[in-house]
Structure formats: structure tokens, C-alpha cells
Amino acid sequence: SSVLFRETPIGLVQRPAGWPGLYPDKDDDEAAEESTTRRHPTEGADYPPNEMVAVEGGDVSLGKPLDFPSYGWDNEYGTRTVSVPPFRASKHMITNGEYHEFVRAGGYRNEEYWCADGWAWRSHRNMKWPFFWTPAGPQGSHEYGLRTIFEEVDMRWDWPVDVTYYESKAYCRWKTEMDGSPTSKPYRVLTEAEHQLIRPQQHNLDAARADASADKVMTTSGARFPSGSTGANLNMAYSSHNPVDAFPPSHTGHHDAVGNAWEWTEDHFNPLKNFEVHHVYDDFSTPCFDGKHSMIVGGSFMSTGDEASVFARFHFRPHFLQHSGFRLVASEEDAPAMHLFAGEFEGQAGKRDHEAAIDEEAAVDSMESNDNVYESDDLLSMYLGLHFPSSGSKENVDPVMDHDNSPLHGLRFPQRVAELLCSLNPVRTNNRALDVGCAVGGSSFELAKSFDHVEAFDFSENFVAAARRIQSGEQLTFKVPVEGDITEEVNVIQEPGVDSAVLEKVNFFHGDACVLSEYVDSKENFGTFDGVILANLLCRLPDPVACLNAMPKLVNKGGVVVMVTPFTWLEEFTPRSKWLGGFNDPVSQKPMYSKDRLKEIMEGLGFEKIHEEEMPLVIREHRRKYQYIVSEATGWRKK
């Protein structure tokens, strides 16, 4: 990162050959003549006046078309229309000269200008002036030079000041107190939608959607970017900022609406409507949709490629430096900004943690109130019938009504999953097995015929309670649906070979497959395993990848994982952004299949695919209606 180079002590960096030059300065004689202004820069001589320019407002449609012929990050795609009220924005970004007034006035010493988080950051860093200003005179003289990426130069008072979001907002509060705002609301920084209104019309979102070449970076090199009526310091035209009045203004009268420095906004980094995580880089955006990242817009002199595009939607934490500045904005209406959490960045960490705690309590309350779809008695009966298909033989109730071509091959599904694991000959290191999503225990008891110990858990407390009752020797009964409200009550009958010695080998508990890795680290006597099964579980998890990521910790070398799943993705159980497949790539529109993604994940975790088959199962709804499901069964051996 060029910012990291710029932050590194000057003695530890050197300018590479072929590196673009700084923006051309005034000749040496003129610079020497004006050097006396270093201590006390003056408006009009060292930096231009910066009046507030009115903007009419209007509707802004955000979002990059899926078929746009350039690379894009996932957060750029989607749609949102924002109605922007009239506002006023400073003609230029705030210059070093203007910001010098704030520093000299003691802005870094007055907590009143800072939000709580900002003041904590300023105090921790002991900041007294912007990071890239270099002291050039006695303490308290307020004489400064300027650090560029590879040089230390005399202060450029007419360049945009390079500051954090916290510093930007502190200046806004100070400026409001000193001069008053031209509207009924205090000064603030720009929003994403307002920024789009002041960009040059020839290269704005609407123009680029109509003609890809209107996104200037698609056709313009860095060397050519400064030229013409929409010239800008972008795409590494130079290796530094430039005077804020160096390039022509946009149609609204605003300079540097594109390039020179990124602009901080009031928006939290946020997804557009129909946002889709891209499978190639699934954690680029989503971890930052947290109310702790602010959007930056417009690009800087160092922005190239996608970051120099009109569709760019970038973000950083409010205390980060990123060749970023700001311009003043005032309006009569509230800022048309997207906040993921109420407020700006004031107390965001505490607020988010508090709301997360509330969400966690709500989740616990939901579990305790048995809102889980799998906690109903009807579902319990259905699963007892699935796991113990011999049940009903004493009462002359068949699991499937006798008829030609009866799908009896779909019975004993849990037992067949367990048998498949054993047939794949996992290396026996400790002869222990794990049944993830064990339901009422049919597969767990089948595993216990071949393994010395079985750990088995399910998210449904009702299922686990039933499995424990069966294990204890209690004679359970359940209702088999016949027609309408008519049912037959039958006794649970175990598979042959499941005796008391087998039953004792299983430890049932209530658990969550999405936090499986935590059990390895903290659950007493949980341990590792030679064999693991997940039967029709993966597409019912809120975060299937979190479950899969636990496998390397769980499985002994040479051990085998059997996963059986129909890949029936439903947003009722799994957020669309967490699906392994079953969707079209949002950019290429190529269909993405779950089995391909599963192979990619498991191989990346150190497993080799050793088996694949289609495994049917039958679930009874009533005497004349059944679910017939064909799941994909795969076996994976740990290398």
C-alpha cells in the first residue's frame, strides 16, 4: 500500500525508478519568495477561497450493471435509488491552509469537537496535527512541512488536507462553532449519493451505464487523465495531491469531484439491494458491513483500475489514512446517508456490541420458546418413522403402503449413511465417530455397532430428548399419519443388532453444527474422530462453511467424512449469501453448483474425495403421500 510507504520513516524508503513525479510545483524563485507564508498561510495568497456552492438535489441510482465490461467488487452490484434534497458543498476540498486554522486554534486539544471514539483515538495516538504534516520549526510555532509517499517537501497549503474521518468531523464541528453554518443544520461531510450529483456529467453513473467508455478509466491512461475539460489527478497521473483549483470544476462548480484525494462520507459501508457475495472472494465486503467502516468516494491520485471507476464503492475504518480528505456540506434536511446503525461513528463499537448482545439474547429466547421448526411433535413423529422404519411391524402399519414398484430402497436412510462410512474403511486411530445432526439417533446407533464411541448432537432439543429416552430403554411410541386427522400409534423398534451394549456407546447432546470448531477446543471429552457423518444437514445450516471449516480439527489423519445432502437451499434456513451454490454467478451469470464448491472447500481443507453416489430416501407424509429425495452422498478422506 502506498499509504503504508507514506507512513514509514523517510529513511527506510526510496523512490523507485519510473515512479510518477509529484504534481509540478511553482518555480524555485517563486516558491522561495512565498516561503515566508509557511508559518501563517493566508487565504487568497497560499490557498484559494472556498465558498459553499448550492446543488439542486435529485434522484441518484446507485449500482453497477452485471454486464458492465470491467472487474468489480461484489458491493458495487445491486441497486438503490436515493432522493437527495438540495444541499450546499464547498467548492474545493478542505486545504492544508484551511485546516491549519483549526490546528492553530487548538482543535486537537479541545475534546468538544470530537466524538467519543475519535477523541479516544486522538488521545491514544497523541495527535496534535495531521499525520503527514512534519514539524518544521520550534515547538508551538505551527510551522510544517509535508510528507509525500517518498519525499518530505515544503508545505503545500493549497493541496487537500490528508486526514481521517474523525479529524474531518472535528473540523466540521469547529467550523460550525466559529463561523456558523449557512443552513439550520451544522456542517458535515458529503454522502455517497451527493457525491454522485457533483461528479462531471460526462462521466457519471448514468453516462457510464449508457456507454462504458464514459467510465473514464476504461479508456484513459494516467498520463492522459489530467487533460481536457474533465481532467483529474487519477490513475497515477502524479504521485501526489495537487492544488485544489488545478483542474476545471464539474458542471455543479465543484473541483476535484473526481481524483486528487478520496473523500470521506457520512455513509457506513453498506450493501445495495440484491447484493450477492461473490464466491471467489466471499469476505471482501461482508465483514465490513458492521457500522464501523465509512465509505470513501471519488478516488485519489493513487487510485487505479476499479478504484478509479465511477462505480467504485470503497471503505475504511474512521481512524485510517487513505490519501483521503473531505469537503464541507450543509443542508436543511438530514444527510441522505445509509447508516447500518443509528448515528455516525460516535460510540459505534459499544452500540454494535450492545445490539449483538440483544440479538444473542433474542436467539436464546427463541430457542427456549421452541420456535425451531424441528421442535414440533409432528416432525418428531416423522423423523422417528424415518430413523426406525421397522416401527409399526407389530401394529401391521407398513412404512410404505404396499404397491407395485414401491420405493422400499429409500428406507433405512440413516442406517445406510452410517454403513457407507464404515464401508469406506476410515483409518482407526481411536475408533471414535461423530454424528453431526443426529436427529433421533438411528444413524448414531448404527455407527455404534462398528465404533467404540459415538458423539452425537442435534440442534433440536426435542430430537435429542427422544434419542436419550430410546437409549435409556424406554419404549417410545409415535403417531403414523394415515389420512387427514387419522393416525396409527406405533412402538419404536430398533434395527437388528442394536442391543444395550451398543446403546451405551453413544453420547447424545444438544449442539450447534455452526460452532463445531469450538467443541474441539473447549467441550470436555469431545476429542477427535476417525469417522464423521452429516446426513441431510448441510443445506439446513445458517452457515455451512463454518461447519465445514471445523473438519480438519475434528478428523484424525486417514479418517473419513461422509456428507449426504440434496442441496435444497432455502432462505428460511440459510441466508442466500451463505449458499454453497444453486445460483448464477452475479457477474458472469454462469451457474454455480454446490457440489463443485463443496469439492473446492474440502480439498482446500486437506481432504481427498474418495466416493460419490446418489442416495435416495423416503419420508412419509401420510399413507398415500411420500417425499422422495435423492441426495448426493460423498466420502472425504483426510490426507
PDB file of N, CA and C in Angstrom, residues 305-369:
ATOM      1  N   GLY A 305      -7.464   1.387 -11.912  1.00  0.00           N
ATOM      2  CA  GLY A 305      -8.387   0.291 -12.189  1.00  0.00           C
ATOM      3  C   GLY A 305      -9.764   0.530 -11.598  1.00  0.00           C
ATOM      4  N   ASP A 306     -10.276  -0.493 -10.915  1.00  0.00           N
ATOM      5  CA  ASP A 306     -11.633  -0.428 -10.384  1.00  0.00           C
ATOM      6  C   ASP A 306     -11.802   0.725  -9.399  1.00  0.00           C
ATOM      7  N   GLU A 307     -10.771   1.053  -8.633  1.00  0.00           N
ATOM      8  CA  GLU A 307     -10.896   2.119  -7.647  1.00  0.00           C
ATOM      9  C   GLU A 307     -10.993   3.501  -8.295  1.00  0.00           C
ATOM     10  N   ALA A 308     -10.623   3.582  -9.565  1.00  0.00           N
ATOM     11  CA  ALA A 308     -10.746   4.844 -10.285  1.00  0.00           C
ATOM     12  C   ALA A 308     -12.035   4.903 -11.096  1.00  0.00           C
ATOM     13  N   SER A 309     -12.876   3.885 -10.959  1.00  0.00           N
ATOM     14  CA  SER A 309     -14.121   3.804 -11.718  1.00  0.00           C
ATOM     15  C   SER A 309     -15.228   4.619 -11.058  1.00  0.00           C
ATOM     16  N   VAL A 310     -16.176   5.066 -11.862  1.00  0.00           N
ATOM     17  CA  VAL A 310     -17.337   5.777 -11.325  1.00  0.00           C
ATOM     18  C   VAL A 310     -18.174   4.857 -10.440  1.00  0.00           C
ATOM     19  N   PHE A 311     -18.051   3.540 -10.621  1.00  0.00           N
ATOM     20  CA  PHE A 311     -18.840   2.593  -9.838  1.00  0.00           C
ATOM     21  C   PHE A 311     -18.162   2.187  -8.519  1.00  0.00           C
ATOM     22  N   ALA A 312     -16.962   2.680  -8.258  1.00  0.00           N
ATOM     23  CA  ALA A 312     -16.224   2.270  -7.063  1.00  0.00           C
ATOM     24  C   ALA A 312     -16.994   2.610  -5.791  1.00  0.00           C
ATOM     25  N   ARG A 313     -17.041   1.649  -4.869  1.00  0.00           N
ATOM     26  CA  ARG A 313     -17.639   1.868  -3.545  1.00  0.00           C
ATOM     27  C   ARG A 313     -16.630   1.314  -2.550  1.00  0.00           C
ATOM     28  N   PHE A 314     -15.815   2.219  -1.978  1.00  0.00           N
ATOM     29  CA  PHE A 314     -14.722   1.772  -1.124  1.00  0.00           C
ATOM     30  C   PHE A 314     -14.965   2.207   0.313  1.00  0.00           C
ATOM     31  N   HIS A 315     -14.130   1.718   1.225  1.00  0.00           N
ATOM     32  CA  HIS A 315     -14.422   1.913   2.648  1.00  0.00           C
ATOM     33  C   HIS A 315     -13.168   1.751   3.481  1.00  0.00           C
ATOM     34  N   PHE A 316     -13.152   2.422   4.626  1.00  0.00           N
ATOM     35  CA  PHE A 316     -12.097   2.224   5.618  1.00  0.00           C
ATOM     36  C   PHE A 316     -12.637   2.548   7.004  1.00  0.00           C
ATOM     37  N   ARG A 317     -11.900   2.066   8.012  1.00  0.00           N
ATOM     38  CA  ARG A 317     -12.243   2.416   9.380  1.00  0.00           C
ATOM     39  C   ARG A 317     -12.018   3.914   9.568  1.00  0.00           C
ATOM     40  N   PRO A 318     -12.747   4.546  10.484  1.00  0.00           N
ATOM     41  CA  PRO A 318     -12.705   6.015  10.586  1.00  0.00           C
ATOM     42  C   PRO A 318     -11.373   6.581  11.073  1.00  0.00           C
ATOM     43  N   HIS A 319     -10.470   5.718  11.586  1.00  0.00           N
ATOM     44  CA  HIS A 319      -9.178   6.224  12.049  1.00  0.00           C
ATOM     45  C   HIS A 319      -8.067   5.932  11.042  1.00  0.00           C
ATOM     46  N   PHE A 320      -8.422   5.383   9.866  1.00  0.00           N
ATOM     47  CA  PHE A 320      -7.412   5.034   8.862  1.00  0.00           C
ATOM     48  C   PHE A 320      -7.092   6.229   7.967  1.00  0.00           C
ATOM     49  N   LEU A 321      -5.866   6.231   7.472  1.00  0.00           N
ATOM     50  CA  LEU A 321      -5.439   7.181   6.456  1.00  0.00           C
ATOM     51  C   LEU A 321      -5.497   6.481   5.098  1.00  0.00           C
ATOM     52  N   GLN A 322      -5.911   7.193   4.058  1.00  0.00           N
ATOM     53  CA  GLN A 322      -6.019   6.568   2.739  1.00  0.00           C
ATOM     54  C   GLN A 322      -5.937   7.624   1.643  1.00  0.00           C
ATOM     55  N   HIS A 323      -4.946   8.557   1.737  1.00  0.00           N
ATOM     56  CA  HIS A 323      -4.878   9.679   0.796  1.00  0.00           C
ATOM     57  C   HIS A 323      -6.271  10.301   0.711  1.00  0.00           C
ATOM     58  N   SER A 324      -6.854  10.560   1.882  1.00  0.00           N
ATOM     59  CA  SER A 324      -8.266  10.949   1.933  1.00  0.00           C
ATOM     60  C   SER A 324      -8.456  12.287   2.632  1.00  0.00           C
ATOM     61  N   GLY A 325      -9.385  13.064   2.094  1.00  0.00           N
ATOM     62  CA  GLY A 325      -9.740  14.351   2.684  1.00  0.00           C
ATOM     63  C   GLY A 325     -11.246  14.500   2.756  1.00  0.00           C
ATOM     64  N   PHE A 326     -11.727  15.743   2.682  1.00  0.00           N
ATOM     65  CA  PHE A 326     -13.164  15.968   2.809  1.00  0.00           C
ATOM     66  C   PHE A 326     -13.512  17.356   2.303  1.00  0.00           C
ATOM     67  N   ARG A 327     -14.804  17.553   2.040  1.00  0.00           N
ATOM     68  CA  ARG A 327     -15.300  18.895   1.768  1.00  0.00           C
ATOM     69  C   ARG A 327     -16.476  19.153   2.695  1.00  0.00           C
ATOM     70  N   LEU A 328     -16.713  20.413   2.992  1.00  0.00           N
ATOM     71  CA  LEU A 328     -17.825  20.792   3.861  1.00  0.00           C
ATOM     72  C   LEU A 328     -19.145  20.699   3.113  1.00  0.00           C
ATOM     73  N   VAL A 329     -20.177  20.251   3.816  1.00  0.00           N
ATOM     74  CA  VAL A 329     -21.528  20.184   3.260  1.00  0.00           C
ATOM     75  C   VAL A 329     -22.499  20.703   4.313  1.00  0.00           C
ATOM     76  N   ALA A 330     -23.521  21.400   3.857  1.00  0.00           N
ATOM     77  CA  ALA A 330     -24.590  21.855   4.751  1.00  0.00           C
ATOM     78  C   ALA A 330     -25.920  21.705   4.024  1.00  0.00           C
ATOM     79  N   SER A 331     -26.952  21.361   4.771  1.00  0.00           N
ATOM     80  CA  SER A 331     -28.276  21.190   4.159  1.00  0.00           C
ATOM     81  C   SER A 331     -29.346  21.449   5.206  1.00  0.00           C
ATOM     82  N   GLU A 332     -30.549  21.716   4.726  1.00  0.00           N
ATOM     83  CA  GLU A 332     -31.678  21.896   5.637  1.00  0.00           C
ATOM     84  C   GLU A 332     -32.261  20.549   6.063  1.00  0.00           C
ATOM     85  N   GLU A 333     -32.070  19.530   5.236  1.00  0.00           N
ATOM     86  CA  GLU A 333     -32.591  18.191   5.519  1.00  0.00           C
ATOM     87  C   GLU A 333     -31.496  17.327   6.129  1.00  0.00           C
ATOM     88  N   ASP A 334     -31.900  16.195   6.693  1.00  0.00           N
ATOM     89  CA  ASP A 334     -30.916  15.229   7.187  1.00  0.00           C
ATOM     90  C   ASP A 334     -30.090  14.701   6.025  1.00  0.00           C
ATOM     91  N   ALA A 335     -28.864  14.310   6.317  1.00  0.00           N
ATOM     92  CA  ALA A 335     -27.982  13.786   5.280  1.00  0.00           C
ATOM     93  C   ALA A 335     -28.581  12.520   4.669  1.00  0.00           C
ATOM     94  N   PRO A 336     -28.645  12.424   3.337  1.00  0.00           N
ATOM     95  CA  PRO A 336     -29.173  11.218   2.682  1.00  0.00           C
ATOM     96  C   PRO A 336     -28.132  10.106   2.685  1.00  0.00           C
ATOM     97  N   ALA A 337     -27.795   9.636   3.880  1.00  0.00           N
ATOM     98  CA  ALA A 337     -26.731   8.646   4.058  1.00  0.00           C
ATOM     99  C   ALA A 337     -27.315   7.330   4.539  1.00  0.00           C
ATOM    100  N   MET A 338     -26.605   6.242   4.251  1.00  0.00           N
ATOM    101  CA  MET A 338     -27.012   4.918   4.712  1.00  0.00           C
ATOM    102  C   MET A 338     -26.237   4.586   5.979  1.00  0.00           C
ATOM    103  N   HIS A 339     -26.950   4.439   7.104  1.00  0.00           N
ATOM    104  CA  HIS A 339     -26.349   4.061   8.369  1.00  0.00           C
ATOM    105  C   HIS A 339     -26.819   2.658   8.747  1.00  0.00           C
ATOM    106  N   LEU A 340     -25.892   1.755   8.922  1.00  0.00           N
ATOM    107  CA  LEU A 340     -26.256   0.409   9.348  1.00  0.00           C
ATOM    108  C   LEU A 340     -26.645   0.399  10.815  1.00  0.00           C
ATOM    109  N   PHE A 341     -26.130   1.348  11.575  1.00  0.00           N
ATOM    110  CA  PHE A 341     -26.506   1.536  12.972  1.00  0.00           C
ATOM    111  C   PHE A 341     -26.808   3.014  13.150  1.00  0.00           C
ATOM    112  N   ALA A 342     -27.663   3.332  14.066  1.00  0.00           N
ATOM    113  CA  ALA A 342     -28.069   4.727  14.238  1.00  0.00           C
ATOM    114  C   ALA A 342     -26.863   5.599  14.566  1.00  0.00           C
ATOM    115  N   GLY A 343     -26.904   6.830  14.097  1.00  0.00           N
ATOM    116  CA  GLY A 343     -25.833   7.768  14.401  1.00  0.00           C
ATOM    117  C   GLY A 343     -24.731   7.708  13.370  1.00  0.00           C
ATOM    118  N   GLU A 344     -23.585   8.291  13.721  1.00  0.00           N
ATOM    119  CA  GLU A 344     -22.456   8.261  12.801  1.00  0.00           C
ATOM    120  C   GLU A 344     -21.482   7.218  13.322  1.00  0.00           C
ATOM    121  N   PHE A 345     -20.275   7.650  13.744  1.00  0.00           N
ATOM    122  CA  PHE A 345     -19.341   6.696  14.315  1.00  0.00           C
ATOM    123  C   PHE A 345     -19.172   6.936  15.816  1.00  0.00           C
ATOM    124  N   GLU A 346     -20.089   7.685  16.390  1.00  0.00           N
ATOM    125  CA  GLU A 346     -19.957   8.014  17.797  1.00  0.00           C
ATOM    126  C   GLU A 346     -20.430   6.833  18.627  1.00  0.00           C
ATOM    127  N   GLY A 347     -19.497   6.210  19.325  1.00  0.00           N
ATOM    128  CA  GLY A 347     -19.841   5.075  20.169  1.00  0.00           C
ATOM    129  C   GLY A 347     -20.270   3.853  19.385  1.00  0.00           C
ATOM    130  N   GLN A 348     -19.829   3.741  18.136  1.00  0.00           N
ATOM    131  CA  GLN A 348     -20.301   2.634  17.306  1.00  0.00           C
ATOM    132  C   GLN A 348     -19.899   1.270  17.877  1.00  0.00           C
ATOM    133  N   ALA A 349     -18.682   1.168  18.383  1.00  0.00           N
ATOM    134  CA  ALA A 349     -18.241  -0.133  18.896  1.00  0.00           C
ATOM    135  C   ALA A 349     -19.138  -0.591  20.031  1.00  0.00           C
ATOM    136  N   GLY A 350     -19.391   0.315  20.967  1.00  0.00           N
ATOM    137  CA  GLY A 350     -20.247  -0.043  22.090  1.00  0.00           C
ATOM    138  C   GLY A 350     -21.666  -0.331  21.655  1.00  0.00           C
ATOM    139  N   LYS A 351     -22.161   0.466  20.724  1.00  0.00           N
ATOM    140  CA  LYS A 351     -23.536   0.278  20.259  1.00  0.00           C
ATOM    141  C   LYS A 351     -23.678  -1.064  19.561  1.00  0.00           C
ATOM    142  N   ARG A 352     -22.721  -1.386  18.692  1.00  0.00           N
ATOM    143  CA  ARG A 352     -22.828  -2.646  17.964  1.00  0.00           C
ATOM    144  C   ARG A 352     -22.739  -3.826  18.924  1.00  0.00           C
ATOM    145  N   ASP A 353     -21.805  -3.769  19.867  1.00  0.00           N
ATOM    146  CA  ASP A 353     -21.664  -4.867  20.825  1.00  0.00           C
ATOM    147  C   ASP A 353     -22.933  -5.027  21.647  1.00  0.00           C
ATOM    148  N   HIS A 354     -23.548  -3.896  22.024  1.00  0.00           N
ATOM    149  CA  HIS A 354     -24.783  -3.952  22.799  1.00  0.00           C
ATOM    150  C   HIS A 354     -25.889  -4.613  21.985  1.00  0.00           C
ATOM    151  N   GLU A 355     -26.013  -4.206  20.710  1.00  0.00           N
ATOM    152  CA  GLU A 355     -27.059  -4.779  19.882  1.00  0.00           C
ATOM    153  C   GLU A 355     -26.789  -6.254  19.588  1.00  0.00           C
ATOM    154  N   ALA A 356     -25.507  -6.611  19.483  1.00  0.00           N
ATOM    155  CA  ALA A 356     -25.182  -8.024  19.285  1.00  0.00           C
ATOM    156  C   ALA A 356     -25.616  -8.846  20.493  1.00  0.00           C
ATOM    157  N   ALA A 357     -25.422  -8.267  21.695  1.00  0.00           N
ATOM    158  CA  ALA A 357     -25.847  -8.969  22.907  1.00  0.00           C
ATOM    159  C   ALA A 357     -27.362  -9.146  22.937  1.00  0.00           C
ATOM    160  N   ILE A 358     -28.083  -8.103  22.495  1.00  0.00           N
ATOM    161  CA  ILE A 358     -29.545  -8.210  22.429  1.00  0.00           C
ATOM    162  C   ILE A 358     -29.959  -9.302  21.455  1.00  0.00           C
ATOM    163  N   ASP A 359     -29.274  -9.336  20.290  1.00  0.00           N
ATOM    164  CA  ASP A 359     -29.582 -10.361  19.295  1.00  0.00           C
ATOM    165  C   ASP A 359     -29.335 -11.750  19.857  1.00  0.00           C
ATOM    166  N   GLU A 360     -28.242 -11.894  20.616  1.00  0.00           N
ATOM    167  CA  GLU A 360     -27.917 -13.200  21.187  1.00  0.00           C
ATOM    168  C   GLU A 360     -28.982 -13.623  22.192  1.00  0.00           C
ATOM    169  N   GLU A 361     -29.416 -12.668  23.028  1.00  0.00           N
ATOM    170  CA  GLU A 361     -30.467 -12.977  23.992  1.00  0.00           C
ATOM    171  C   GLU A 361     -31.757 -13.370  23.274  1.00  0.00           C
ATOM    172  N   ALA A 362     -32.035 -12.660  22.163  1.00  0.00           N
ATOM    173  CA  ALA A 362     -33.249 -12.979  21.401  1.00  0.00           C
ATOM    174  C   ALA A 362     -33.165 -14.377  20.813  1.00  0.00           C
ATOM    175  N   ALA A 363     -31.957 -14.744  20.367  1.00  0.00           N
ATOM    176  CA  ALA A 363     -31.786 -16.087  19.807  1.00  0.00           C
ATOM    177  C   ALA A 363     -32.009 -17.147  20.869  1.00  0.00           C
ATOM    178  N   VAL A 364     -31.487 -16.891  22.069  1.00  0.00           N
ATOM    179  CA  VAL A 364     -31.689 -17.837  23.169  1.00  0.00           C
ATOM    180  C   VAL A 364     -33.169 -17.939  23.518  1.00  0.00           C
ATOM    181  N   ASP A 365     -33.822 -16.759  23.597  1.00  0.00           N
ATOM    182  CA  ASP A 365     -35.254 -16.759  23.900  1.00  0.00           C
ATOM    183  C   ASP A 365     -36.036 -17.539  22.852  1.00  0.00           C
ATOM    184  N   SER A 366     -35.611 -17.386  21.577  1.00  0.00           N
ATOM    185  CA  SER A 366     -36.294 -18.091  20.502  1.00  0.00           C
ATOM    186  C   SER A 366     -36.147 -19.590  20.657  1.00  0.00           C
ATOM    187  N   MET A 367     -34.933 -20.024  21.017  1.00  0.00           N
ATOM    188  CA  MET A 367     -34.706 -21.451  21.224  1.00  0.00           C
ATOM    189  C   MET A 367     -35.544 -21.966  22.381  1.00  0.00           C
ATOM    190  N   GLU A 368     -35.589 -21.154  23.457  1.00  0.00           N
ATOM    191  CA  GLU A 368     -36.325 -21.591  24.636  1.00  0.00           C
ATOM    192  C   GLU A 368     -37.827 -21.627  24.390  1.00  0.00           C
ATOM    193  N   SER A 369     -38.285 -20.816  23.439  1.00  0.00           N
ATOM    194  CA  SER A 369     -39.712 -20.797  23.161  1.00  0.00           C
ATOM    195  C   SER A 369     -40.099 -21.830  22.105  1.00  0.00           C
TER     196      SER A 369
END
